[in-house]
PDB file of C-alpha atoms in Angstrom:
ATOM      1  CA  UNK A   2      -7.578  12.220  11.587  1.00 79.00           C
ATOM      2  CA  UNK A   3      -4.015  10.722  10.703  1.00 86.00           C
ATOM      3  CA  UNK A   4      -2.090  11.018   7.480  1.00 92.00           C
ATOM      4  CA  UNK A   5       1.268  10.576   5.930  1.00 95.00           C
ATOM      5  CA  UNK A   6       2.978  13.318   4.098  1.00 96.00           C
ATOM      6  CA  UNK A   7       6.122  12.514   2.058  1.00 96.00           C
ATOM      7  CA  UNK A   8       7.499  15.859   0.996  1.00 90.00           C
ATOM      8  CA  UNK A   9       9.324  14.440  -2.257  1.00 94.00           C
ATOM      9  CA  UNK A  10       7.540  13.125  -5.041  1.00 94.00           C
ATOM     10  CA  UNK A  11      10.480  11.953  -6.664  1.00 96.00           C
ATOM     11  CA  UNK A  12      14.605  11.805  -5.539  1.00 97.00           C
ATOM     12  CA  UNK A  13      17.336  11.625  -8.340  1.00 97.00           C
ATOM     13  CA  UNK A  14      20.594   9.917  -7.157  1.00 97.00           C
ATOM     14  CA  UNK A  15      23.821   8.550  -8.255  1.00 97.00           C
ATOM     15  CA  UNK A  16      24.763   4.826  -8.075  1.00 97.00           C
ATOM     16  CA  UNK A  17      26.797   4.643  -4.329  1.00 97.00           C
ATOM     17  CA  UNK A  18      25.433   7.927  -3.169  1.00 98.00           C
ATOM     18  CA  UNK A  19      23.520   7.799   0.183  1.00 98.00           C
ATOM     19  CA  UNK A  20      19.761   8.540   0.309  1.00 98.00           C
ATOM     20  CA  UNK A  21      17.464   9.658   2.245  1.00 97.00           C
ATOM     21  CA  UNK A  22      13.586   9.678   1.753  1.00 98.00           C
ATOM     22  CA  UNK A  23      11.158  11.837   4.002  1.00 97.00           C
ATOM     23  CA  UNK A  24       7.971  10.968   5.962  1.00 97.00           C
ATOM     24  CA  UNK A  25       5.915  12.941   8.032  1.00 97.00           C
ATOM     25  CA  UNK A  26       3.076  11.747   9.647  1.00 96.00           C
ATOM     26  CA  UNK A  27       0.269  13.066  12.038  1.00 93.00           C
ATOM     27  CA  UNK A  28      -1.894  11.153  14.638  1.00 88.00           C
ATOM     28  CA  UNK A  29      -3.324  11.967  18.180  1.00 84.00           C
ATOM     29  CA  UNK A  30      -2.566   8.374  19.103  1.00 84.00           C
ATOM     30  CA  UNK A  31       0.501   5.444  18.381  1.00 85.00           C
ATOM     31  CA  UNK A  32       0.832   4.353  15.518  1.00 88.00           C
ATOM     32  CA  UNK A  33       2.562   1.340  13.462  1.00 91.00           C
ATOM     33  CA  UNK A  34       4.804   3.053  10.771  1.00 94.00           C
ATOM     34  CA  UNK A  35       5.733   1.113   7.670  1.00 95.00           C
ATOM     35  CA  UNK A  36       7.749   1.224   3.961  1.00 97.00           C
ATOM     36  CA  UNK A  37       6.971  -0.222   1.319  1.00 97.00           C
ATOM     37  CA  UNK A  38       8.685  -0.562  -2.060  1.00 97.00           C
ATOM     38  CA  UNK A  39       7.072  -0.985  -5.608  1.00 95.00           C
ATOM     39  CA  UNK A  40       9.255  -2.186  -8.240  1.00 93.00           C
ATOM     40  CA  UNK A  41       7.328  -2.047 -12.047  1.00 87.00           C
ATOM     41  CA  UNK A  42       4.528  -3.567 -12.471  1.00 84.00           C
ATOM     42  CA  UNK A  43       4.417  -5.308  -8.885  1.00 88.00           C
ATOM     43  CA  UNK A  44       2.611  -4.550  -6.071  1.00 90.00           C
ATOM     44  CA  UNK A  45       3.933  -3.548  -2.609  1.00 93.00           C
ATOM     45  CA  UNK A  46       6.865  -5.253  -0.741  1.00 94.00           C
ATOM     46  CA  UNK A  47       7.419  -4.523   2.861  1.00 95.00           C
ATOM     47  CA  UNK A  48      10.987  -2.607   3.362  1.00 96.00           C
ATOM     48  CA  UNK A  49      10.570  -2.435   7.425  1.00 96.00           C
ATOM     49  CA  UNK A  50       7.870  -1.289   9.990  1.00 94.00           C
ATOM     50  CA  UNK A  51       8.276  -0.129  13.380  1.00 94.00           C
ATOM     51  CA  UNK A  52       5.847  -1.167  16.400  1.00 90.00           C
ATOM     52  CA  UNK A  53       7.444   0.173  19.244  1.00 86.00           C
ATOM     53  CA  UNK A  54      11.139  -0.170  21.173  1.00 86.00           C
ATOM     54  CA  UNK A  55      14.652   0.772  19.395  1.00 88.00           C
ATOM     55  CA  UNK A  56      13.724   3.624  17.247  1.00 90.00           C
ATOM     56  CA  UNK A  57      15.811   2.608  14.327  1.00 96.00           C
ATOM     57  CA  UNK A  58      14.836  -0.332  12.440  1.00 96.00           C
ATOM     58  CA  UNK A  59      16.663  -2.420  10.171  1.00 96.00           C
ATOM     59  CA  UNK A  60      15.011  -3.487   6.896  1.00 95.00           C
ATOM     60  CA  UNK A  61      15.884  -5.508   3.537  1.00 94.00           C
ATOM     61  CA  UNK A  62      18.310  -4.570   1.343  1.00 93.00           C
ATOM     62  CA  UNK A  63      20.134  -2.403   3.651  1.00 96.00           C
ATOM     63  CA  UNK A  64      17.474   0.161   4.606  1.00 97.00           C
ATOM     64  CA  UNK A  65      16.450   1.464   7.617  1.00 97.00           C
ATOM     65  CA  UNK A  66      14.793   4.352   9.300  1.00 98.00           C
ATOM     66  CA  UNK A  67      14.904   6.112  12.194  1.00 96.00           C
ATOM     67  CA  UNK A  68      10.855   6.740  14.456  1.00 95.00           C
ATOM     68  CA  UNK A  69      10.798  10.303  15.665  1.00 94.00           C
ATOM     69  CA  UNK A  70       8.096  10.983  17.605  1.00 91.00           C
ATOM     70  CA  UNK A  71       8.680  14.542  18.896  1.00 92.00           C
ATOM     71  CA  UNK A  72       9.922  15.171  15.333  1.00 93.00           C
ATOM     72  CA  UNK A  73       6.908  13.260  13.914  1.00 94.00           C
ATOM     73  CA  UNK A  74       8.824  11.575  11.083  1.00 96.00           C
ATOM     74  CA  UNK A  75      10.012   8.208   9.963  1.00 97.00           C
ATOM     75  CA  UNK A  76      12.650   8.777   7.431  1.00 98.00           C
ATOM     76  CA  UNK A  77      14.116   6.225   5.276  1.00 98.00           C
ATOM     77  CA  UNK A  78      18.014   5.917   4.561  1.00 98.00           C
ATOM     78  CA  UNK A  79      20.613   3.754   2.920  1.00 98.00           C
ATOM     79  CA  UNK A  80      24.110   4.370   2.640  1.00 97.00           C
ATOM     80  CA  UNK A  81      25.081   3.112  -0.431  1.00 97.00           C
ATOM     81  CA  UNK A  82      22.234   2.860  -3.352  1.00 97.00           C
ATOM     82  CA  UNK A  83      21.964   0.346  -6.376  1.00 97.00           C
ATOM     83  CA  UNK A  84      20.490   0.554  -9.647  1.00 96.00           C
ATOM     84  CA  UNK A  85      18.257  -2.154  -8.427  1.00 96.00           C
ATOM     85  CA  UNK A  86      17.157   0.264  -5.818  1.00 97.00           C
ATOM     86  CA  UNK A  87      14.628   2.365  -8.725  1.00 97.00           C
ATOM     87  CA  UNK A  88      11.605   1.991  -7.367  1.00 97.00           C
ATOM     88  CA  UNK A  89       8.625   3.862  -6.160  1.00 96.00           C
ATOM     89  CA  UNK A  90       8.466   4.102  -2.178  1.00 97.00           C
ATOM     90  CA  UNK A  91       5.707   4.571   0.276  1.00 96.00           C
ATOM     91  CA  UNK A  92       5.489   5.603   3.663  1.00 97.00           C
ATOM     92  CA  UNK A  93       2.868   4.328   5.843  1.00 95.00           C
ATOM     93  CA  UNK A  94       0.791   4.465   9.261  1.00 93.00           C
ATOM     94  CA  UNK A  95      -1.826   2.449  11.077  1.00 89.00           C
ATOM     95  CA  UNK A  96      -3.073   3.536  14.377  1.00 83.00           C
ATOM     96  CA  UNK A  97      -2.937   0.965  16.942  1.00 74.00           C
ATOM     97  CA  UNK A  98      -6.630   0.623  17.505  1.00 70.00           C
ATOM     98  CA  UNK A  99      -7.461   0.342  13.875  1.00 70.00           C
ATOM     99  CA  UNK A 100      -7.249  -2.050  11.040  1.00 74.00           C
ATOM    100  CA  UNK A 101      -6.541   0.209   8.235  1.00 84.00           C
ATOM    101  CA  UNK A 102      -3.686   1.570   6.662  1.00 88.00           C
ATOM    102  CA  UNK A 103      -2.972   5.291   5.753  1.00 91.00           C
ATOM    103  CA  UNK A 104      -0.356   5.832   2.791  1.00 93.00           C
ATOM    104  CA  UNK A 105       1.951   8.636   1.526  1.00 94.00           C
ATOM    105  CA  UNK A 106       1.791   9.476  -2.068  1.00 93.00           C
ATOM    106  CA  UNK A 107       4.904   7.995  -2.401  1.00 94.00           C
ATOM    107  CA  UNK A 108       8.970   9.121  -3.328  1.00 96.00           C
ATOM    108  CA  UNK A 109       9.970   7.943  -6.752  1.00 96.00           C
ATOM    109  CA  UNK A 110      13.363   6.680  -6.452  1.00 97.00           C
ATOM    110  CA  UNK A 111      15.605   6.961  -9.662  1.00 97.00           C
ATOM    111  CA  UNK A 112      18.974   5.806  -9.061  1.00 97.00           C
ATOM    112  CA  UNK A 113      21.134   6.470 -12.090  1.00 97.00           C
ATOM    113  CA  UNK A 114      24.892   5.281 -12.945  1.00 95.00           C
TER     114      UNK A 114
ATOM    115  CA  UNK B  21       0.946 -21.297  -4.217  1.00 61.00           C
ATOM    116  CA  UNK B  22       0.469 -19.623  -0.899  1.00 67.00           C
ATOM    117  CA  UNK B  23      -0.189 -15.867  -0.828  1.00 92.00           C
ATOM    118  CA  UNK B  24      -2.732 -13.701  -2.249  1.00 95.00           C
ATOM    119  CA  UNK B  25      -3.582 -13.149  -6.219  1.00 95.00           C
ATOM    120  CA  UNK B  26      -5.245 -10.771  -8.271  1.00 97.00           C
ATOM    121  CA  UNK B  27      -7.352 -11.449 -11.957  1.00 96.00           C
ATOM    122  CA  UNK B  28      -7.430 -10.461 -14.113  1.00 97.00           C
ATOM    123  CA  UNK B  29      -3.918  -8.273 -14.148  1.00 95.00           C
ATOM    124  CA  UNK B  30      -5.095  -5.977 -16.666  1.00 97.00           C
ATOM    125  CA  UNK B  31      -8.661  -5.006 -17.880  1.00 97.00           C
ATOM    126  CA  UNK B  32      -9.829  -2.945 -20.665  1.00 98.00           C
ATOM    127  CA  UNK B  33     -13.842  -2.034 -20.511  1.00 97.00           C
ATOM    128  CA  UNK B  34     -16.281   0.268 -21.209  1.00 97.00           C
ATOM    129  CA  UNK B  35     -17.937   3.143 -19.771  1.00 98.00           C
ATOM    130  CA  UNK B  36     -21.219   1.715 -18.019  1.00 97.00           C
ATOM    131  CA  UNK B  37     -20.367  -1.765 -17.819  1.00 97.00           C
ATOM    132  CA  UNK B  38     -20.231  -3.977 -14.660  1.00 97.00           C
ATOM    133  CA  UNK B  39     -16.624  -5.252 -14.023  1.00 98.00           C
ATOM    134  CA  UNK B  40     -15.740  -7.874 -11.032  1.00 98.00           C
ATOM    135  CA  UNK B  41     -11.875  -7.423  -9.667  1.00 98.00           C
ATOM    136  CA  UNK B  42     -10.750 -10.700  -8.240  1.00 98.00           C
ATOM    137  CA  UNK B  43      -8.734 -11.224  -5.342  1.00 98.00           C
ATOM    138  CA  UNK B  44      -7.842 -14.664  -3.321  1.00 97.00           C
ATOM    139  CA  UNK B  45      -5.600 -15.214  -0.634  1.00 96.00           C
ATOM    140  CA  UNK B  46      -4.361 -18.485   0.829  1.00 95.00           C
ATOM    141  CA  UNK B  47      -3.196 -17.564   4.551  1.00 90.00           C
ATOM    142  CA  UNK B  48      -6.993 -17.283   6.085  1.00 89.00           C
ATOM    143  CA  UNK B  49      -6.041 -13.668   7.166  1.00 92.00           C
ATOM    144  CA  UNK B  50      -9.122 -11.787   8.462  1.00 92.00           C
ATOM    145  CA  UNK B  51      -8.459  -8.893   7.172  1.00 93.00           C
ATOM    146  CA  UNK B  52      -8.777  -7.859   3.359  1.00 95.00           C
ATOM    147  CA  UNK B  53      -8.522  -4.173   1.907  1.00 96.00           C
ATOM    148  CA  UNK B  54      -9.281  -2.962  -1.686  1.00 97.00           C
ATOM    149  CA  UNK B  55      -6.905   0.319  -2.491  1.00 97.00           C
ATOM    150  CA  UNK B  56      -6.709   1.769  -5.954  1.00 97.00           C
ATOM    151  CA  UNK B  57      -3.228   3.735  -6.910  1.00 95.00           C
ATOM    152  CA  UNK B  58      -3.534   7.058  -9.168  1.00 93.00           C
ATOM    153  CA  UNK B  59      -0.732   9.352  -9.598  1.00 86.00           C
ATOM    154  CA  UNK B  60      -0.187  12.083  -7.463  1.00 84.00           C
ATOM    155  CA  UNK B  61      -2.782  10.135  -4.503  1.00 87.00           C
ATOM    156  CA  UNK B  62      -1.006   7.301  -3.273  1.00 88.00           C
ATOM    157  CA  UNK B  63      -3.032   4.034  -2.305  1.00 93.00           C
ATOM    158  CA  UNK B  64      -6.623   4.767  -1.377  1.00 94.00           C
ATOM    159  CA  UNK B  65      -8.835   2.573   0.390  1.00 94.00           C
ATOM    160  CA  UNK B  66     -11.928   1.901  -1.159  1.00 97.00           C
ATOM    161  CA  UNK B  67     -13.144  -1.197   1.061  1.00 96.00           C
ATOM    162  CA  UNK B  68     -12.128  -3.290   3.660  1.00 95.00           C
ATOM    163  CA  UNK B  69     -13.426  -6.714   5.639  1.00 95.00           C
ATOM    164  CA  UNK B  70     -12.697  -7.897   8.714  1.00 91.00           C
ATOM    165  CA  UNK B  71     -13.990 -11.354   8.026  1.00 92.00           C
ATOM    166  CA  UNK B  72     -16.380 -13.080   6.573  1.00 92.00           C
ATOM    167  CA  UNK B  73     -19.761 -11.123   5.772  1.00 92.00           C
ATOM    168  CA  UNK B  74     -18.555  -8.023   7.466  1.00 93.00           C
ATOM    169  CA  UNK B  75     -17.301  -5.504   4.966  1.00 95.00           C
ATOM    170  CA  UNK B  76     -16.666  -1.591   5.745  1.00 94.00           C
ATOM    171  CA  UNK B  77     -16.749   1.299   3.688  1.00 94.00           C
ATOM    172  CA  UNK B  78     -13.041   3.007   3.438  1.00 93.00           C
ATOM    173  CA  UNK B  79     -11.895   6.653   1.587  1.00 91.00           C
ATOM    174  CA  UNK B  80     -13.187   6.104  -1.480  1.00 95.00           C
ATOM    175  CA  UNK B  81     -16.119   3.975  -1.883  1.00 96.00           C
ATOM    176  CA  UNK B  82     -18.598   5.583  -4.231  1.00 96.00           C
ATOM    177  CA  UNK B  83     -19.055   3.727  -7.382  1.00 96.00           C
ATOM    178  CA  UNK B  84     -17.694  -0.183  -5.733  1.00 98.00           C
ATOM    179  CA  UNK B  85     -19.386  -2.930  -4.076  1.00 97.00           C
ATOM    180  CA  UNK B  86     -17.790  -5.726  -2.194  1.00 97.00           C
ATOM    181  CA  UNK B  87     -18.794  -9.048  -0.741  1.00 95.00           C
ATOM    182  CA  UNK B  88     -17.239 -11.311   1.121  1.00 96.00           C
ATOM    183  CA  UNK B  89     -19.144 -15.079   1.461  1.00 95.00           C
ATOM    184  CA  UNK B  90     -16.026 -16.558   2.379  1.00 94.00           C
ATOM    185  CA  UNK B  91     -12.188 -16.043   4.052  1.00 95.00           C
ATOM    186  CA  UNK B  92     -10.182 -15.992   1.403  1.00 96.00           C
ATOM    187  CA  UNK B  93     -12.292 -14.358  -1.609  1.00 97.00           C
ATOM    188  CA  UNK B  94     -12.902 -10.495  -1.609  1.00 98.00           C
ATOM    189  CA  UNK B  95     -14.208  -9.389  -5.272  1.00 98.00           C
ATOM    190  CA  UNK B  96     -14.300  -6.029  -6.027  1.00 98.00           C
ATOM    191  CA  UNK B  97     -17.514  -4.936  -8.564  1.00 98.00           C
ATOM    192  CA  UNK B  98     -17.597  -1.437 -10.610  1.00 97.00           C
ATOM    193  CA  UNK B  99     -21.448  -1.484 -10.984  1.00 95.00           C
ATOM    194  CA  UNK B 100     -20.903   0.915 -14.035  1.00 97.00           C
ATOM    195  CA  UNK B 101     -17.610   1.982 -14.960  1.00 97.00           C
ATOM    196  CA  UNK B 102     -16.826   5.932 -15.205  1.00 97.00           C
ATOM    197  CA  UNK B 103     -13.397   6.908 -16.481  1.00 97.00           C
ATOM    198  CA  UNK B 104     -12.477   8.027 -13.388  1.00 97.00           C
ATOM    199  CA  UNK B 105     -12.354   4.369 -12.078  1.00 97.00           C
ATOM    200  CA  UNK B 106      -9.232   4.351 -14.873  1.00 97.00           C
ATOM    201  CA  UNK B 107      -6.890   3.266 -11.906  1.00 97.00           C
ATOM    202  CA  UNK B 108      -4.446   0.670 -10.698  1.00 96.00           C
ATOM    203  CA  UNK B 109      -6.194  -1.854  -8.132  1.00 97.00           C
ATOM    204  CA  UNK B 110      -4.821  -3.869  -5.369  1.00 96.00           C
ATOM    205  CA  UNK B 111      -6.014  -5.961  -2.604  1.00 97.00           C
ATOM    206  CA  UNK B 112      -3.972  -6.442   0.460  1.00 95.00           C
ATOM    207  CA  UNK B 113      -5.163  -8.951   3.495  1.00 94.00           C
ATOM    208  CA  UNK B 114      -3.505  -9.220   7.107  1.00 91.00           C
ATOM    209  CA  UNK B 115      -3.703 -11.591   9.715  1.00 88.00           C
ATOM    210  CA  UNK B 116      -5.374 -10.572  13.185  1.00 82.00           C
ATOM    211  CA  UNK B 117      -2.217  -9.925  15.544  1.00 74.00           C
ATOM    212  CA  UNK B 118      -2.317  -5.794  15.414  1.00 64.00           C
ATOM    213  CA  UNK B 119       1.319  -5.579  14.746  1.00 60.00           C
ATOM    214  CA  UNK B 120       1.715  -7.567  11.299  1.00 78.00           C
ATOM    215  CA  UNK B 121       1.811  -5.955   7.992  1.00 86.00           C
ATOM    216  CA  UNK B 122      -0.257  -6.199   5.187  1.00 90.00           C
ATOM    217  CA  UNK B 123       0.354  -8.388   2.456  1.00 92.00           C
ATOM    218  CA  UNK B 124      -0.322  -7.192  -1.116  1.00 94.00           C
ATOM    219  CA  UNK B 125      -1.343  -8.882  -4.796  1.00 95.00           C
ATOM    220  CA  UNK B 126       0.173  -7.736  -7.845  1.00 94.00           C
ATOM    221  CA  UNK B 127      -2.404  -5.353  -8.968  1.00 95.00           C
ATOM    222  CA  UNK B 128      -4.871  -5.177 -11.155  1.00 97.00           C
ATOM    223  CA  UNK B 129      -4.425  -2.256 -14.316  1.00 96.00           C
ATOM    224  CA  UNK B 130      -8.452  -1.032 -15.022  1.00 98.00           C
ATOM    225  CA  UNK B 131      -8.961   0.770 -17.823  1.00 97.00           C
ATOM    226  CA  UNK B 132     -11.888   2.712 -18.224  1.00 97.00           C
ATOM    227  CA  UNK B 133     -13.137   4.089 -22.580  1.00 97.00           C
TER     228      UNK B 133
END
């Protein structure tokens, strides 16, 4: 069985600050890992994904996250946040073999001034 | 417009009642997925298709049907609405290379008296 655990349900921060959201996940085989970001009222924008190769991706709006695999985890970072950044975020895995996706329950960013 | 669309965005109906949740994308991805969001779960699968007239059961499937006569249409049917299908609804479809993302509507808001 594979899922996705994302330890905080919700991460207060200050405008500028650096952030980091957690993601755990567990599988007995690869997996595709993804972020996503909703924004009010929207549905779910892709922030990055990794496949395979250079364990740190680059994503839009200046994230990025780094694949651990002995670590299991898939963290996401950026090192300066916006206001525009408030958003809920969701971490996500597919197995390599299979078509369907297996979310987090999602960090609740709140980025304040 | 290109890209995939949910109706109606926000439903109010009754307890017992048979609601359809539409969802058409233009790309002619496979692969479409029904999730629903509730607090504290993250996205859920309910259904998913690989293509045309093949259609899978996912997590959470009790309670929905699905069809899919063609590509780019996926409805979503509540045969008889229970509160507990109160719940934000989104369909996502992806294309057949096993490393692209899915691609999700805006959501559909069900609300369930």
């Amino acid at each position: 069985a594979q899922s996705v655990t994302q330890l905080d349900s919700q991460v207060p921060v200050f405008e500028e600050a650096p952030v980091e959201l957690r993601c755990n996940y567990s599988s007995s085989v690869s997996v595709y890992l993804f972020w996503y970001v909703q924004y009010p009222n929207q549905g779910l924008q892709l922030l990055l994904k990794y496949l395979s190769g250079s364990t740190l991706v680059k994503g839009i709006n200046g994230f990025e996250a780094e694949f651990n695999k002995s670590q299991t985890s898939f963290h996401l970072r950026k090192p300066s946040v916006h206001i525009s950044d408030t958003a809920e975020y969701f971490c996500a895995l597919r197995n390599t073999g299979f078509q369907k996706l297996v979310f987090g329950t999602g960090t609740r960013l709140l980025v304040s001034p | 417009d290109a890209g995939i669309t949910q109706s109606p965005r926000y439903k109010i109906t009754e307890t017992g009642r048979q609601v359809t949740l539409m969802c058409h994308q233009t790309w002619s991805h496979s692969y479409m997925f029904w999730y629903r969001q509730d607090l504290g779960h993250g996205l859920r699968l309910i259904y998913y298709s690989a293509a045309a007239d093949i259609t899978d059961k996912g997590e959470v499937p009790d309670g929905y049907v699905v069809s899919r006569s063609k590509t780019e249409n996926f409805p979503l049917t509540l045969e008889s609405a229970t509160r507990s299908q109160t719940s934000v609804y989104f369909c996502a479809s992806r294309g057949t290379r096993g490393e692209t993302e899915a691609f999700f509507g805006q959501g559909t808001r069900l609300t369930v008296v």
